[in-house]
């Protein structure tokens, strides 16, 4: 029997993902009339996602391997997102919602659960476009840090340009195209840890992220400090040792990140509708729990369906007295 | 470096490499090698990705000729390579690419290196940790000459590249052929790929080098054995079943080639012993005699020399090919830590004919009740009754597993023959013997299966946990696993990857990164590895399944 140890080494990216998704839920569980809001989780998740995307590429990945990984990444996130979009639109037609216009605008769509899958699908599309550009994937395979730095610059330019071209109402500063630089920054942070000049690349990466956070959100914003904390942890601490029970809880939330991301808002709406309360903490706990539980149930069901037999199976035991 | 492996001008007109229809002479190889090496600063530390290509081999030769120190890495060692680069800070990294090799100039801050140091190799059992074997010119040359001598390699010989030269066995094939002015036929195909044998036939290769698994694969179709140009076959890299060795020797006798069973360790550059081919069919369970210039002795548990025949002791080797020590940090590169002799960790005995036979490993000795039990001996006893029996054990239990049902008195009789109480011995009948990705028996899984049987985890004999109760039972079982209410039972790293990535096609060379794993499955696999390995090694996502298995079941014999 494989027995768990009392302490487990957990990657800091895993913990950050759990913290990030919790902040997302907490932000939406907060009543609109209450302050402060916790607008920071998505930035942390995106930085971690960029970090992980490059981390899980073979270090000498070819251009086609990078595109293949992107495709797999997109399929893993895209199909559930599209499914969620379809269900959400069927169940919550946004044009019938009170206070909304029939205009098919990002502003209108964003205030429905559909915004989250849309966000993810847009990320995949933008990434696919970036990596299908001639030479990007090839250059990334050879000069990781410099390429990711260029990606950061490119995505910042996208942000600057699109802010002037596309008004997104209450979502100004929060649209996926506007936060793509977080993803690129995560890539750059990981590339820095692999660079032959690690210290120099890490320091430069951190300063670049700090400068961008400062300029984008200002020095007092929670998202500035949470993104910087995430960057510092990703650069400086690869793993932390935690008691098994605590680690297990955090790891489950981290694993359930996509489920929570897609489902938390309907869960909060349902809670508010049924309880008629605006209790932030209760709403947060409910939404996090129910969406995590949904992941556990779906994952257990999926594994039960395709469970692989172990290599050796006890068929009979000649008794040891 | 001495002349043997680098002053190859003496063979300038002879063919060094055969790459398809292209024949590269030693003269051309030297030109190419020197051009590549001239781009590096003097006495550099070079990390070189070994591949069976003209360019990679030329780069290696060039580095040796220019007096650089070379660490050879494999093509799938990316995670580990990253850690080694950060630790040893080499001057250059040479990677194989479609167009040849790419030279990447790095920090240039390599630590001081001992003047005798030439090559750094990974030990076969330490691929998860930055532990390198330091080899000098003397180590490499003496071993190459010894191998060339006992194999009788001449300039007319041509080996096919069935191994890559970052493995000490593959490197010794390269060196021993250089020492004799012989040639190599280049291929990166597997021995089960028809392209491999097409290359073999077209190039007129005269020898084949393989590990036991190679010959297990080849045993399925013996057509290869009739290759008309084949002069000899060598086997190393672990113990081959004597039955298979006898079968190979028989094939050789029928088709006119010799079988050399060999033994070694990377720490010995790597060859230590060989079995003369005329003894292959009669002494297939032996590793033979020491190579020319080497000496084998046996050491008893109390440190005294074993003098008598048929008396087991730890195999000790002395010779000019014994390494300069290990390097686990850059400072060690400056030191010559050549041990007086190499203690191999293998238990061997000397037969009356003067041949050595491996009978176990020091790590395969357990002491229940203080009784010294060699698990390999127990396995041999058990096989008299159960032909495919395998044995695992600890100081608390012995487990015999086989696919046949053990006779009623089996456990009692075996325990009595070992002088142990019967409750320490357990016999399991399994549908299939659990094996690691590299084909070796997974002893840890056997122990876990035994414990599971004791714990009653499986609920009933005949099923693994969770498999007995249909979908609902499995669902509950998986829920408990996810929530950490029960520990998952994994038989191997391959099972973990197959189950959690839903990729039943994974093999030993697969890594999480290469399988396009993502952050969503990363955590699941981290947890599973924690449970299976005891910890998830740093950078595990870049390591292959074989490397992760080896990190768990360290075997240093090569």
Tab-separated table of C-alpha atoms in Angstrom, chain B residues 151 169 197 200 206-210 215 218 224-225 230-235 240 248 252 257-262 277:
chain	number	residue	atom	x	y	z
B	151	UNK	CA	36.357	-8.941	-28.099
B	169	UNK	CA	27.838	0.790	-22.108
B	197	UNK	CA	17.947	-4.346	-39.259
B	200	UNK	CA	22.460	-3.461	-39.999
B	206	UNK	CA	29.501	-7.141	-37.339
B	207	UNK	CA	28.292	-6.733	-33.771
B	208	UNK	CA	25.255	-5.938	-31.700
B	209	UNK	CA	25.301	-4.625	-28.129
B	210	UNK	CA	22.238	-4.984	-25.964
B	215	UNK	CA	17.260	-9.615	-26.112
B	218	UNK	CA	14.558	-9.906	-29.954
B	224	UNK	CA	17.903	-11.173	-36.927
B	225	UNK	CA	20.214	-13.901	-35.651
B	230	UNK	CA	27.183	-10.655	-37.524
B	231	UNK	CA	30.377	-11.739	-35.734
B	232	UNK	CA	29.496	-11.305	-32.082
B	233	UNK	CA	26.779	-10.104	-29.710
B	234	UNK	CA	27.474	-8.477	-26.352
B	235	UNK	CA	25.138	-8.265	-23.398
B	240	UNK	CA	20.030	-11.766	-18.257
B	248	UNK	CA	21.200	-16.835	-27.515
B	252	UNK	CA	25.054	-17.951	-32.116
B	257	UNK	CA	28.534	-15.689	-34.058
B	258	UNK	CA	29.686	-15.431	-30.452
B	259	UNK	CA	27.806	-14.294	-27.390
B	260	UNK	CA	29.727	-12.262	-24.800
B	261	UNK	CA	27.983	-11.920	-21.451
B	262	UNK	CA	29.556	-8.971	-19.686
B	277	UNK	CA	31.915	-17.009	-25.480
